[in-house]
Amino acid sequence: MGSFSTPYLIGYNLACCAGWAMILSMALPSVVSALFTFSLSELSAALASVYGIDGVSKTLTIVQSAAMLEIAHAVFGLVRSPVQVTSMQVGSRIIALFAINNSPSAQVQFGAGLMILSWAFVEVPRYAFYMAALITGDATKKTPYPLFWLRYSLFAVLYPTGITGEMTCFLAAAKDPAFLAMLGEGKESIMYYFIMFFPAIYVPGSPSMVMNMVGNRKSAMKKRFARPVPPPRGLVWPEVTEKNGKKSRSSTPTAKGILAAAIGSVNKEMGDKTLNLKNWRFGYVKFLKALVNEQCKSEEACLTA
C-alpha cells in the first residue's frame, strides 16, 4: 500500500492544487481591478461575476467534486484524517456546489465570488503543503515554513469569508424559482426545506469548525518549534531494543524475563511458555496466576519463586 499510496497522493494533491490555482488565475484579475477602484459597489459586482467567468464554473465543479476522493482516502487509511470530519467538510462543500450550479440567482450575487475565492485561497496552499509533507516525509518540521504558516493561519480569515459566501448561496437558492422547481411543480417546498437545512446547521457548527483549526494550529506550532528531546543520561530503563530495523524502549522483554525466571524456578515448562508468549499485553495475566498457584503448593516453592 505504501509504495502505491505516496505517488498517488502526490499526484492527487498536485492536480487539485493546479485546479484551484487555475480558478484563482481566472477570477482574480477582475476582483483585483475592482479593489483598486475603492468602490464597494464595484467590488460587489466583480465578486458577483466570478462564477460567470469563462472556465470558472467547469473547473470549480471538477476540482471540488474530486475532493470526494478524500473521504475514500480516509476510509481506506491512505491518510490519517478522521472519516466523520472529512465527510462533513467535503459534504458541506458539495451541497454548496450543488446550490450554486443549479441556482441562477445564487450565481450572480457577491457571495458566489466570495465563496469561490475563499475556497481557492485555502486549497492552493493546503494541497501544496500536503505535497511537501509527502515528499519530505515530515509534515511538522520539514515542510517549508511559508507553506506551513499559510496552512495553519489562512483559515482565520478565509473560513469566515467562505462560510459567509456559502450561506448567501443557500439563501439565494432558497428564493430562486428555478432551483425550487428542480423536482417538478408542486414540490418546491421539498427543495426549500432541503436547502434551508444547511444554514440552520451552519450557525451552531461553524464556530466548532473554526475552533478545531485553532486547536490544530496550536498543536502544529508547538510540534514545529519543540526543543529536541535531550539524550538519556544515567540509568536508562527500559533498555533500547531493535526489531525489524525499528528501535523502541519497551518494558515487555524485561517484565517477561522476570516473570519467566520466577515461574521457571519451580516449573520449567511454564517458564518456557512465558518466554515464548507473543501477545504479552493480553496474555501475561494467565502466567501471573500460574506463578501464584505454584507458590501456593508449598512453603519451599513460595520462597524459591
CSV table of C-alpha atoms in Angstrom, one decimal, residues 1-304:
chain,number,residue,atom,x,y,z
A,1,MET,CA,0.0,0.0,0.0
A,2,GLY,CA,2.8,2.4,1.0
A,3,SER,CA,4.7,2.1,-2.4
A,4,PHE,CA,1.5,2.9,-4.3
A,5,SER,CA,-0.2,5.5,-2.0
A,6,THR,CA,2.6,8.0,-1.8
A,7,PRO,CA,3.0,8.6,-5.6
A,8,TYR,CA,-0.8,8.6,-5.9
A,9,LEU,CA,-1.4,11.1,-3.2
A,10,ILE,CA,1.4,13.4,-4.6
A,11,GLY,CA,-0.3,13.3,-8.0
A,12,TYR,CA,-3.8,13.8,-6.5
A,13,ASN,CA,-2.6,16.9,-4.4
A,14,LEU,CA,-0.7,18.3,-7.4
A,15,ALA,CA,-3.8,18.0,-9.7
A,16,CYS,CA,-6.1,19.6,-7.1
A,17,CYS,CA,-3.6,22.4,-6.3
A,18,ALA,CA,-3.3,23.1,-10.0
A,19,GLY,CA,-7.1,23.2,-10.4
A,20,TRP,CA,-7.6,25.7,-7.6
A,21,ALA,CA,-4.7,27.8,-8.9
A,22,MET,CA,-6.4,27.9,-12.3
A,23,ILE,CA,-9.6,29.2,-10.7
A,24,LEU,CA,-7.5,32.0,-8.9
A,25,SER,CA,-5.8,32.9,-12.2
A,26,MET,CA,-9.2,33.3,-13.9
A,27,ALA,CA,-11.1,35.0,-11.2
A,28,LEU,CA,-8.6,37.3,-9.5
A,29,PRO,CA,-7.8,39.9,-12.2
A,30,SER,CA,-11.4,41.4,-12.3
A,31,VAL,CA,-11.7,41.3,-8.5
A,32,VAL,CA,-8.3,43.0,-8.0
A,33,SER,CA,-9.2,45.7,-10.6
A,34,ALA,CA,-12.4,46.3,-8.6
A,35,LEU,CA,-10.5,46.6,-5.4
A,36,PHE,CA,-8.4,49.5,-6.7
A,37,THR,CA,-11.5,51.4,-7.6
A,38,PHE,CA,-12.1,51.7,-3.8
A,39,SER,CA,-15.8,51.3,-4.6
A,40,LEU,CA,-17.9,48.8,-2.6
A,41,SER,CA,-20.4,48.5,-5.4
A,42,GLU,CA,-17.7,47.8,-8.0
A,43,LEU,CA,-16.2,45.1,-5.7
A,44,SER,CA,-19.6,43.5,-5.1
A,45,ALA,CA,-20.3,43.5,-8.9
A,46,ALA,CA,-16.9,41.9,-9.5
A,47,LEU,CA,-17.5,39.1,-6.9
A,48,ALA,CA,-20.9,38.6,-8.4
A,49,SER,CA,-19.4,38.0,-11.8
A,50,VAL,CA,-16.8,35.4,-10.8
A,51,TYR,CA,-18.9,32.3,-11.4
A,52,GLY,CA,-19.8,33.5,-14.9
A,53,ILE,CA,-16.1,34.0,-16.0
A,54,ASP,CA,-15.4,31.6,-18.8
A,55,GLY,CA,-14.0,28.3,-17.4
A,56,VAL,CA,-14.5,29.0,-13.7
A,57,SER,CA,-17.8,27.0,-13.2
A,58,LYS,CA,-16.5,24.0,-15.0
A,59,THR,CA,-13.1,23.9,-13.2
A,60,LEU,CA,-14.8,24.6,-9.9
A,61,THR,CA,-17.2,21.6,-10.4
A,62,ILE,CA,-14.4,19.2,-11.4
A,63,VAL,CA,-11.9,20.1,-8.7
A,64,GLN,CA,-14.4,20.4,-5.8
A,65,SER,CA,-16.1,17.1,-6.9
A,66,ALA,CA,-12.6,15.4,-6.9
A,67,ALA,CA,-12.4,16.2,-3.1
A,68,MET,CA,-14.9,13.4,-2.5
A,69,LEU,CA,-11.9,11.1,-3.0
A,70,GLU,CA,-10.6,12.4,0.3
A,71,ILE,CA,-13.4,10.6,2.1
A,72,ALA,CA,-12.2,7.4,0.4
A,73,HIS,CA,-8.6,8.2,1.3
A,74,ALA,CA,-9.7,8.4,5.0
A,75,VAL,CA,-11.8,5.3,4.9
A,76,PHE,CA,-9.1,3.1,3.3
A,77,GLY,CA,-6.3,4.5,5.6
A,78,LEU,CA,-4.3,6.3,2.9
A,79,VAL,CA,-4.4,9.4,5.2
A,80,ARG,CA,-4.9,9.8,8.9
A,81,SER,CA,-7.8,12.2,8.7
A,82,PRO,CA,-10.9,11.3,10.7
A,83,VAL,CA,-13.6,9.9,8.3
A,84,GLN,CA,-16.5,11.7,10.0
A,85,VAL,CA,-14.8,15.1,10.0
A,86,THR,CA,-13.7,14.7,6.4
A,87,SER,CA,-17.1,13.6,5.3
A,88,MET,CA,-18.8,16.6,6.9
A,89,GLN,CA,-16.3,19.1,5.5
A,90,VAL,CA,-16.4,17.7,1.9
A,91,GLY,CA,-20.2,17.2,2.1
A,92,SER,CA,-20.9,20.8,3.0
A,93,ARG,CA,-18.8,22.0,0.1
A,94,ILE,CA,-20.6,19.6,-2.3
A,95,ILE,CA,-24.0,20.9,-1.2
A,96,ALA,CA,-22.9,24.5,-1.7
A,97,LEU,CA,-21.6,23.5,-5.1
A,98,PHE,CA,-25.0,21.9,-5.9
A,99,ALA,CA,-26.8,25.1,-4.8
A,100,ILE,CA,-24.7,27.4,-7.0
A,101,ASN,CA,-24.6,25.1,-10.0
A,102,ASN,CA,-28.4,24.9,-10.0
A,103,SER,CA,-29.5,28.4,-9.0
A,104,PRO,CA,-29.1,31.2,-11.4
A,105,SER,CA,-29.8,33.6,-8.6
A,106,ALA,CA,-27.0,32.2,-6.4
A,107,GLN,CA,-24.5,32.5,-9.3
A,108,VAL,CA,-24.9,36.3,-9.7
A,109,GLN,CA,-24.6,37.6,-6.1
A,110,PHE,CA,-21.5,38.7,-4.4
A,111,GLY,CA,-21.4,35.7,-2.1
A,112,ALA,CA,-20.7,33.4,-5.0
A,113,GLY,CA,-17.4,35.0,-5.7
A,114,LEU,CA,-16.6,35.3,-2.0
A,115,MET,CA,-17.1,31.6,-1.6
A,116,ILE,CA,-15.1,30.6,-4.7
A,117,LEU,CA,-12.1,32.8,-3.9
A,118,SER,CA,-12.1,31.8,-0.2
A,119,TRP,CA,-12.1,28.1,-1.2
A,120,ALA,CA,-9.3,28.7,-3.7
A,121,PHE,CA,-7.1,30.7,-1.4
A,122,VAL,CA,-7.4,28.0,1.3
A,123,GLU,CA,-6.9,25.0,-1.1
A,124,VAL,CA,-3.9,26.1,-3.1
A,125,PRO,CA,-1.5,26.3,0.0
A,126,ARG,CA,-3.3,23.3,1.6
A,127,TYR,CA,-2.6,20.9,-1.3
A,128,ALA,CA,0.9,22.3,-1.8
A,129,PHE,CA,1.5,21.7,1.9
A,130,TYR,CA,0.3,18.1,1.7
A,131,MET,CA,2.6,17.6,-1.4
A,132,ALA,CA,5.6,18.9,0.6
A,133,ALA,CA,4.8,16.7,3.5
A,134,LEU,CA,4.6,13.6,1.3
A,135,ILE,CA,7.9,14.5,-0.4
A,136,THR,CA,9.8,15.4,2.7
A,137,GLY,CA,8.2,12.7,4.9
A,138,ASP,CA,7.6,15.1,7.8
A,139,ALA,CA,4.6,17.5,7.8
A,140,THR,CA,5.7,19.2,11.0
A,141,LYS,CA,9.3,20.1,10.7
A,142,LYS,CA,10.5,19.6,7.2
A,143,THR,CA,7.8,21.4,5.1
A,144,PRO,CA,8.8,24.9,4.0
A,145,TYR,CA,7.8,27.3,6.8
A,146,PRO,CA,5.8,29.7,4.5
A,147,LEU,CA,3.6,26.8,3.4
A,148,PHE,CA,3.4,25.6,7.0
A,149,TRP,CA,2.3,29.1,8.2
A,150,LEU,CA,-0.2,29.5,5.4
A,151,ARG,CA,-1.7,26.1,6.0
A,152,TYR,CA,-2.3,26.8,9.7
A,153,SER,CA,-3.1,30.6,9.5
A,154,LEU,CA,-5.2,31.5,6.5
A,155,PHE,CA,-8.3,29.8,8.0
A,156,ALA,CA,-8.7,32.7,10.5
A,157,VAL,CA,-9.8,34.9,7.6
A,158,LEU,CA,-10.9,32.5,4.9
A,159,TYR,CA,-13.1,30.2,6.9
A,160,PRO,CA,-15.4,33.1,7.9
A,161,THR,CA,-15.5,34.5,4.4
A,162,GLY,CA,-16.0,31.1,2.9
A,163,ILE,CA,-18.9,30.3,5.3
A,164,THR,CA,-20.5,33.7,4.6
A,165,GLY,CA,-20.3,33.0,0.9
A,166,GLU,CA,-21.8,29.5,1.3
A,167,MET,CA,-24.7,30.9,3.4
A,168,THR,CA,-25.5,33.5,0.8
A,169,CYS,CA,-25.6,30.8,-1.9
A,170,PHE,CA,-28.0,28.7,0.2
A,171,LEU,CA,-30.3,31.7,0.9
A,172,ALA,CA,-30.3,32.8,-2.7
A,173,ALA,CA,-31.1,29.3,-3.9
A,174,ALA,CA,-34.0,29.1,-1.4
A,175,LYS,CA,-35.6,32.1,-3.1
A,176,ASP,CA,-34.8,31.1,-6.7
A,177,PRO,CA,-37.9,29.7,-8.6
A,178,ALA,CA,-35.6,27.8,-10.9
A,179,PHE,CA,-33.8,26.0,-8.1
A,180,LEU,CA,-37.1,25.2,-6.2
A,181,ALA,CA,-38.7,23.8,-9.3
A,182,MET,CA,-36.0,21.1,-9.8
A,183,LEU,CA,-38.2,18.3,-8.6
A,184,GLY,CA,-41.2,19.5,-10.5
A,185,GLU,CA,-44.3,21.5,-10.0
A,186,GLY,CA,-45.9,21.3,-6.5
A,187,LYS,CA,-42.6,20.0,-4.9
A,188,GLU,CA,-41.0,23.4,-4.3
A,189,SER,CA,-41.3,23.1,-0.6
A,190,ILE,CA,-39.1,20.0,-0.5
A,191,MET,CA,-36.2,21.8,-2.2
A,192,TYR,CA,-36.8,24.9,0.0
A,193,TYR,CA,-36.6,23.0,3.3
A,194,PHE,CA,-33.7,20.9,1.9
A,195,ILE,CA,-31.5,23.8,1.1
A,196,MET,CA,-32.6,25.8,4.2
A,197,PHE,CA,-31.5,22.9,6.5
A,198,PHE,CA,-27.9,23.9,5.8
A,199,PRO,CA,-27.9,27.5,7.1
A,200,ALA,CA,-29.6,26.1,10.2
A,201,ILE,CA,-26.7,23.8,11.0
A,202,TYR,CA,-24.0,26.2,9.8
A,203,VAL,CA,-24.9,28.6,12.7
A,204,PRO,CA,-24.0,26.2,15.5
A,205,GLY,CA,-21.5,24.2,13.5
A,206,SER,CA,-19.2,26.9,12.1
A,207,PRO,CA,-17.6,28.1,15.4
A,208,SER,CA,-16.7,24.5,16.3
A,209,MET,CA,-15.0,24.0,12.9
A,210,VAL,CA,-13.0,27.3,13.3
A,211,MET,CA,-12.0,26.3,16.9
A,212,ASN,CA,-11.0,22.9,15.7
A,213,MET,CA,-8.5,24.6,13.3
A,214,VAL,CA,-7.4,26.8,16.2
A,215,GLY,CA,-6.5,23.7,18.1
A,216,ASN,CA,-4.8,22.1,15.1
A,217,ARG,CA,-2.7,25.3,14.6
A,218,LYS,CA,-1.7,25.4,18.3
A,219,SER,CA,-0.6,21.8,18.2
A,220,ALA,CA,1.2,22.1,14.9
A,221,MET,CA,3.1,25.2,16.0
A,222,LYS,CA,4.1,23.5,19.3
A,223,LYS,CA,5.5,20.5,17.5
A,224,ARG,CA,7.2,22.6,14.9
A,225,PHE,CA,9.2,24.6,17.5
A,226,ALA,CA,9.5,22.0,20.1
A,227,ARG,CA,13.0,21.6,21.5
A,228,PRO,CA,14.7,18.3,20.6
A,229,VAL,CA,14.5,15.6,23.3
A,230,PRO,CA,17.8,15.6,25.3
A,231,PRO,CA,19.9,12.4,25.1
A,232,PRO,CA,19.3,10.0,28.0
A,233,ARG,CA,21.8,10.2,30.9
A,234,GLY,CA,22.5,8.0,33.9
A,235,LEU,CA,20.5,4.8,34.4
A,236,VAL,CA,18.1,4.3,31.5
A,237,TRP,CA,15.2,1.9,31.6
A,238,PRO,CA,13.5,0.3,29.7
A,239,GLU,CA,16.5,-0.6,27.6
A,240,VAL,CA,16.5,0.2,23.9
A,241,THR,CA,15.7,-2.9,21.7
A,242,GLU,CA,15.6,-3.2,17.9
A,243,LYS,CA,13.1,-5.2,15.9
A,244,ASN,CA,12.7,-5.2,12.1
A,245,GLY,CA,15.0,-2.2,11.9
A,246,LYS,CA,13.0,-0.1,14.4
A,247,LYS,CA,14.2,0.9,17.8
A,248,SER,CA,11.9,1.0,20.8
A,249,ARG,CA,12.1,1.3,24.5
A,250,SER,CA,9.6,-1.4,25.6
A,251,SER,CA,9.3,-2.8,29.1
A,252,THR,CA,8.0,-6.1,27.7
A,253,PRO,CA,11.3,-8.0,27.4
A,254,THR,CA,12.3,-7.1,31.0
A,255,ALA,CA,8.9,-7.9,32.5
A,256,LYS,CA,8.7,-11.2,30.6
A,257,GLY,CA,12.1,-12.2,31.7
A,258,ILE,CA,11.4,-11.5,35.3
A,259,LEU,CA,8.1,-13.5,35.3
A,260,ALA,CA,9.6,-16.3,33.3
A,261,ALA,CA,12.5,-16.6,35.7
A,262,ALA,CA,10.2,-16.7,38.7
A,263,ILE,CA,7.9,-19.4,37.3
A,264,GLY,CA,10.7,-21.3,35.7
A,265,SER,CA,12.4,-21.8,39.1
A,266,VAL,CA,9.5,-24.0,40.2
A,267,ASN,CA,8.0,-25.1,36.8
A,268,LYS,CA,10.5,-25.0,33.9
A,269,GLU,CA,7.8,-25.9,31.3
A,270,MET,CA,5.6,-22.9,32.4
A,271,GLY,CA,8.7,-20.7,32.4
A,272,ASP,CA,9.5,-21.5,28.8
A,273,LYS,CA,5.9,-20.9,27.8
A,274,THR,CA,6.1,-17.4,29.4
A,275,LEU,CA,9.2,-16.6,27.4
A,276,ASN,CA,7.5,-17.7,24.2
A,277,LEU,CA,4.3,-15.7,24.8
A,278,LYS,CA,3.7,-13.4,21.8
A,279,ASN,CA,0.6,-11.4,22.9
A,280,TRP,CA,2.2,-10.3,26.1
A,281,ARG,CA,-0.2,-7.4,26.7
A,282,PHE,CA,-3.3,-9.5,27.0
A,283,GLY,CA,-1.7,-12.9,27.9
A,284,TYR,CA,0.6,-12.2,30.9
A,285,VAL,CA,-2.2,-12.4,33.5
A,286,LYS,CA,-2.6,-16.1,32.9
A,287,PHE,CA,1.1,-16.7,33.8
A,288,LEU,CA,0.9,-14.3,36.7
A,289,LYS,CA,-1.9,-16.5,38.1
A,290,ALA,CA,0.2,-19.6,37.3
A,291,LEU,CA,3.0,-18.2,39.4
A,292,VAL,CA,0.7,-17.7,42.4
A,293,ASN,CA,-0.6,-21.2,42.0
A,294,GLU,CA,2.9,-22.6,42.0
A,295,GLN,CA,3.8,-20.6,45.1
A,296,CYS,CA,0.8,-21.9,47.0
A,297,LYS,CA,1.8,-25.5,46.5
A,298,SER,CA,4.5,-25.5,49.2
A,299,GLU,CA,6.5,-23.2,51.5
A,300,GLU,CA,9.6,-24.1,49.6
A,301,ALA,CA,8.0,-23.2,46.2
A,302,CYS,CA,6.8,-19.9,47.7
A,303,LEU,CA,10.4,-19.0,48.9
A,304,THR,CA,12.0,-20.2,45.7
